[in-house]
Tab-separated table of C-alpha atoms in Angstrom:
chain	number	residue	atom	x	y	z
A	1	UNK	CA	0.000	0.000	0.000
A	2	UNK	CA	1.032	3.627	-0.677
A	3	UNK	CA	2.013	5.639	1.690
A	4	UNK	CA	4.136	6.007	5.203
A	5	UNK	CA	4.157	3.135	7.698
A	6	UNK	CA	5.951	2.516	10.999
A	7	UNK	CA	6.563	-0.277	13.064
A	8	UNK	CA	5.971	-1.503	15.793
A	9	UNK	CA	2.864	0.860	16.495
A	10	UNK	CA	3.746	-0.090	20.175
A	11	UNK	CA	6.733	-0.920	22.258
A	12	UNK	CA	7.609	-1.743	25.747
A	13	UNK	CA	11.309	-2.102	26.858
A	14	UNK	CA	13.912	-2.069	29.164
A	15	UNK	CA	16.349	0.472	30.157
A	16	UNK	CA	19.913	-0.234	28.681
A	17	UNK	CA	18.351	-2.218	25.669
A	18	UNK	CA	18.807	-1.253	22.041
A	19	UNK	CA	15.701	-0.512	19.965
A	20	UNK	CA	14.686	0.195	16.522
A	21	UNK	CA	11.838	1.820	15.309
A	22	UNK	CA	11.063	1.546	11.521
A	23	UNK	CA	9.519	4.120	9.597
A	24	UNK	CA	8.887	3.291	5.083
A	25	UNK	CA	7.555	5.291	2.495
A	26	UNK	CA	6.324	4.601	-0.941
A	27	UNK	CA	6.822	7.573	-2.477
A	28	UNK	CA	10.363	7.953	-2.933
A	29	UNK	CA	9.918	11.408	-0.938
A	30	UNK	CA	13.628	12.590	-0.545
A	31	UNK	CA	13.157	14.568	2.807
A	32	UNK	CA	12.255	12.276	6.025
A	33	UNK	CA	12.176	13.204	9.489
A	34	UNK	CA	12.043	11.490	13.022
A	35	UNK	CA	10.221	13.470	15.404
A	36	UNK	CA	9.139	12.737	19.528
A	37	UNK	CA	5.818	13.856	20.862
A	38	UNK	CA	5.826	14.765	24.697
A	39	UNK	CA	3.117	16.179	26.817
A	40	UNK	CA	4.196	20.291	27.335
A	41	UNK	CA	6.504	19.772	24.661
A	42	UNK	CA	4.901	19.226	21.952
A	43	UNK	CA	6.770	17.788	18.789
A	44	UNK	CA	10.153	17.788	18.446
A	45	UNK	CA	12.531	17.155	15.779
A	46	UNK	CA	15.152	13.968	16.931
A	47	UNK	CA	17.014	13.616	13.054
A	48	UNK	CA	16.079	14.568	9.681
A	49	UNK	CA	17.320	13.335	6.435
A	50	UNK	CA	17.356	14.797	2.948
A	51	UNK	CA	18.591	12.477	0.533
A	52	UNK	CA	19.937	8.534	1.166
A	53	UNK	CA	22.787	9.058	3.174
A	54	UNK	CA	22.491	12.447	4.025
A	55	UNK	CA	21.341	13.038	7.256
A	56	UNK	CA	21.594	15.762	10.199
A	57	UNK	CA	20.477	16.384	14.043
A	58	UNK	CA	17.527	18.043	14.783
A	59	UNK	CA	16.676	19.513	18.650
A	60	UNK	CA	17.146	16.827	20.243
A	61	UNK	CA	19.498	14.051	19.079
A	62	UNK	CA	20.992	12.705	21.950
A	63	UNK	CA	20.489	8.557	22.638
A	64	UNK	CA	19.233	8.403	18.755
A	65	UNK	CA	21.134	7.003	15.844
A	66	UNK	CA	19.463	6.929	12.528
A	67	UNK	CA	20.850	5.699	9.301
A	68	UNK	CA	19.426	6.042	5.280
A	69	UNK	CA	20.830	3.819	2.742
A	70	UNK	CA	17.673	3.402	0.784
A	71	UNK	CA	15.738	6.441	0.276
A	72	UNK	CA	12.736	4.541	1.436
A	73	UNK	CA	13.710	3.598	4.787
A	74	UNK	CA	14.437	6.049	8.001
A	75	UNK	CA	15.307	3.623	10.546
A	76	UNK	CA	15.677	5.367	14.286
A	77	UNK	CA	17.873	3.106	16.863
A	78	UNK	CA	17.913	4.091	20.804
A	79	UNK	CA	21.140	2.620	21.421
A	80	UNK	CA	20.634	2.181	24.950
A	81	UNK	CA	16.896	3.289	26.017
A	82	UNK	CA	16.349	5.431	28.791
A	83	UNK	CA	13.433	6.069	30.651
A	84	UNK	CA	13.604	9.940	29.521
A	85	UNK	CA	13.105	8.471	26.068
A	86	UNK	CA	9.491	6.958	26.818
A	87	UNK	CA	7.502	9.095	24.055
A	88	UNK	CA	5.302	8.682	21.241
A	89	UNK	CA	7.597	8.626	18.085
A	90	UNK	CA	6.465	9.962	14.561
A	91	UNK	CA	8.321	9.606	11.587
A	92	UNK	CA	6.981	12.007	8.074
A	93	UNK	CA	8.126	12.416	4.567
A	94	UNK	CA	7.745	15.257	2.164
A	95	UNK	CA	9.060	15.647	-1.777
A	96	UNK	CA	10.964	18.875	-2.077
A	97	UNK	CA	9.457	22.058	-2.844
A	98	UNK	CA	8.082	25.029	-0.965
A	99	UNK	CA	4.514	23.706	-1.696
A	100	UNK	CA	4.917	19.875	-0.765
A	101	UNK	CA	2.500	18.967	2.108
A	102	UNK	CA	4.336	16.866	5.065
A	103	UNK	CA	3.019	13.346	5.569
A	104	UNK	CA	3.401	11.725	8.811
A	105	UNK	CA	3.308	8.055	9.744
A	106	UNK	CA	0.670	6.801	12.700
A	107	UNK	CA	3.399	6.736	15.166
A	108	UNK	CA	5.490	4.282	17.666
A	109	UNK	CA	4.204	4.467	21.569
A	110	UNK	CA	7.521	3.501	23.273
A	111	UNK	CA	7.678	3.009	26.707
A	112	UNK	CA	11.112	2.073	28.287
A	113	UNK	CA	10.930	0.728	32.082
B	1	UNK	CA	9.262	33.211	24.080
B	2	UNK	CA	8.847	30.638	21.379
B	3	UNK	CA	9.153	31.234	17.923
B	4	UNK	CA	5.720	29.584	17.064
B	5	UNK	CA	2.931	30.714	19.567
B	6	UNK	CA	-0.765	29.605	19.205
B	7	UNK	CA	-3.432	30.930	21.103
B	8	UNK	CA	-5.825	29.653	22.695
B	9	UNK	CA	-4.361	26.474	24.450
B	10	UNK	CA	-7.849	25.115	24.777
B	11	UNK	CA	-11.039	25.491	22.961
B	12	UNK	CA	-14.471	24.240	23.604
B	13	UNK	CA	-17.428	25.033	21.796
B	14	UNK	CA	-21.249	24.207	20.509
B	15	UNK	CA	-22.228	22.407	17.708
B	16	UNK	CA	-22.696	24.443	14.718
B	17	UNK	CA	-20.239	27.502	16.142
B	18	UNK	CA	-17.473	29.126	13.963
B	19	UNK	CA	-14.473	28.598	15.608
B	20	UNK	CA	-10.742	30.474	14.814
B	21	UNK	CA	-7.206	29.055	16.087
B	22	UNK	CA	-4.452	31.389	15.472
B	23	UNK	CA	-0.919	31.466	15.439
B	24	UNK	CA	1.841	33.723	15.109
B	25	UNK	CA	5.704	33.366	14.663
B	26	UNK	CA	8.862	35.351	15.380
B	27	UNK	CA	11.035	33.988	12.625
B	28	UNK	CA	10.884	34.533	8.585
B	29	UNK	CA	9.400	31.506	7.141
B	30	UNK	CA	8.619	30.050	3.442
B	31	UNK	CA	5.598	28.144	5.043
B	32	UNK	CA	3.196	27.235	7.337
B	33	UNK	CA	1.317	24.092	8.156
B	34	UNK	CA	-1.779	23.233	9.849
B	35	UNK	CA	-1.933	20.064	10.997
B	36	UNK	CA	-4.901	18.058	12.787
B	37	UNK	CA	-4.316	14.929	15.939
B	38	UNK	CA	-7.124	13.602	17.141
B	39	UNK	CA	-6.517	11.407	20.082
B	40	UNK	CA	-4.490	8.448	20.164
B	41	UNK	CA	-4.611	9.546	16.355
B	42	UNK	CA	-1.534	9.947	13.738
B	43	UNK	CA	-0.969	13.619	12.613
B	44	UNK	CA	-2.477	14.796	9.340
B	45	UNK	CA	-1.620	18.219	7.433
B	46	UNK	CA	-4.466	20.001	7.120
B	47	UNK	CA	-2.809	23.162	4.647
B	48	UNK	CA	-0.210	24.541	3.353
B	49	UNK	CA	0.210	27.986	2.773
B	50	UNK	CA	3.100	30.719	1.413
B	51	UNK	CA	0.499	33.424	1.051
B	52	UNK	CA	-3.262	34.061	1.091
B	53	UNK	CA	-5.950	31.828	2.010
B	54	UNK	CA	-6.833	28.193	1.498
B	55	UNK	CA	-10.402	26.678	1.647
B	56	UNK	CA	-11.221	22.776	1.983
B	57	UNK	CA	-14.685	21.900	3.101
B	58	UNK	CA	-15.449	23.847	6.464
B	59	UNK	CA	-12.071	24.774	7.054
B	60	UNK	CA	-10.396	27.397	5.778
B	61	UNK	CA	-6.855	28.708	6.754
B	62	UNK	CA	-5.119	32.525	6.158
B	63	UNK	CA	-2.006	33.899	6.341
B	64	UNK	CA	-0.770	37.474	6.638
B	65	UNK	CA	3.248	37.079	6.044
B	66	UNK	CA	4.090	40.972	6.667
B	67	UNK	CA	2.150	40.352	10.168
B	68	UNK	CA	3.974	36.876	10.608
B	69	UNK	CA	0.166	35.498	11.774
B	70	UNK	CA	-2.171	32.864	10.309
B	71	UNK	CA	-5.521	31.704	11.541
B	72	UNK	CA	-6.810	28.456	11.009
B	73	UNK	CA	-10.958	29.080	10.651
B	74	UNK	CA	-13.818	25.926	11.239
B	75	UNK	CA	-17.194	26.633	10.004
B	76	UNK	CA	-20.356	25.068	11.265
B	77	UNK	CA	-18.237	23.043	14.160
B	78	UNK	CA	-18.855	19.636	14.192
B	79	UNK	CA	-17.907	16.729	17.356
B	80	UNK	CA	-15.798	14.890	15.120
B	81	UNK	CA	-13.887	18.370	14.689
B	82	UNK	CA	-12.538	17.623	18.084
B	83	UNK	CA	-8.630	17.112	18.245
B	84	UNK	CA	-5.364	18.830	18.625
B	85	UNK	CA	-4.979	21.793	16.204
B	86	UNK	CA	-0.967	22.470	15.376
B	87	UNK	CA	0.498	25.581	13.842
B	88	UNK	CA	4.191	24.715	12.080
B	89	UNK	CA	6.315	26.960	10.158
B	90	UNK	CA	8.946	25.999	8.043
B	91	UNK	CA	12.324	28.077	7.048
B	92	UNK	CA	13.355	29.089	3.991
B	93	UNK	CA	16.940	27.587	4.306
B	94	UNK	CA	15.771	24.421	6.807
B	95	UNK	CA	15.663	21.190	4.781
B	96	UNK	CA	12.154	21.312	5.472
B	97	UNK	CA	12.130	21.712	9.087
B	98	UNK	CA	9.191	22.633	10.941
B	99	UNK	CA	8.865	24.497	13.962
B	100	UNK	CA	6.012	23.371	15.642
B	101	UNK	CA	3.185	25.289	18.135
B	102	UNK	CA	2.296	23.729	21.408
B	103	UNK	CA	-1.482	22.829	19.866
B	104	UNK	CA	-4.622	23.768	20.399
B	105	UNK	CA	-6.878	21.196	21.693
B	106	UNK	CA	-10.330	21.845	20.227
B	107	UNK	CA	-13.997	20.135	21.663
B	108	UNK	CA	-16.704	20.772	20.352
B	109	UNK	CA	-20.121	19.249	21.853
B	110	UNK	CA	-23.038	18.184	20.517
């Protein structure tokens, strides 16, 4: 099916573990981001990539490691998860252009104990 | 202060009411987005916009750039309207980066 899809939708783990959340998009859209959702934070930009491997830090990259060898695929890895990093985890895609719309996947629930 | 600001924080209204969400931003920008969460929902973009106005359905959005303001407008409010309202603008040099709003959560009752 078209469109942007992450997995797993939810995820429960342990501190000190590594973790990867997956995020894939049909539409060979060269820009990709990851970004965390926290209550009185509101989103915020972990990584962002513009091309296959080309990819930068956003606000807040610390604990993240992402990675883009196919322009398809965004992968995010929490090399060893930390309770701070309990969130709700988008990932989005847009083509280039000032006019292209963002498109945002339905999101990763991670909670790390 | 925060470069996107969106006012108000919360929102409830009557079935049927017109209802505006606003937002306004420090920074120069070469868009905005409106995007819509409903809860425990994924994020949708609502609009785009460089310049002028943008009507789908009920909704219509503005923006004023020389004011550095939009408003996001719902006509005829509806329950299923209810969700989190976000204001993001986007850079002219930011690889697409969006600065986001803190959200307006919107209920409307029946």
């Amino acid at each position: 099916d078209a469109g942007i899809t992450q997995s797993p939708r939810y995820k429960i783990t342990e501190t000190g573990r590594q973790v990867t959340l997956m995020c894939h998009q049909t539409w060979s859209h060269s820009y990709m981001f990851w970004y965390r959702q926290d209550l009185g934070h509101g989103l915020r930009l972990i990584y962002y990539s513009a091309a296959a491997d080309i990819t930068d830090k956003g606000e807040v990259p610390d604990g993240y490691v992402v990675s883009r060898s196919k322009t398809e695929n965004f992968p995010l890895t929490l090399e060893s998860a930390t309770r701070s990093q309990t969130s709700v985890y988008f990932c989005a895609s847009r083509a280039p252009g000032a006019n292209e719309k963002l498109f945002f996947g339905s999101g990763t629930q991670l909670s790390v104990l | 202060k925060n470069e996107v600001e969106q006012s108000p924080q919360n929102l409830t209204a009557q079935e049927g009411e017109f209802i505006t969400i606003n937002c306004s931003y420090s920074v120069g920008i070469s868009a905005l987005h409106w995007l819509q969460q409903h809860p425990g929902g994924g994020i949708v973009s609502l609009f785009m916009l460089s310049s002028g106005k943008k009507k789908h359905g009920r909704l219509i959005a503005t923006i004023n750039i020389q004011e550095k303001h939009s408003s996001l407008h719902i006509t005829a409010s509806h329950p299923r309207d209810s969700a989190v309202y976000i204001c993001a603008v986007m850079g002219g040099t930011s690889y697409g980066k969006l600065t986001f709003g803190q959200g307006t959560i919107l209920t409307v009752h029946p």
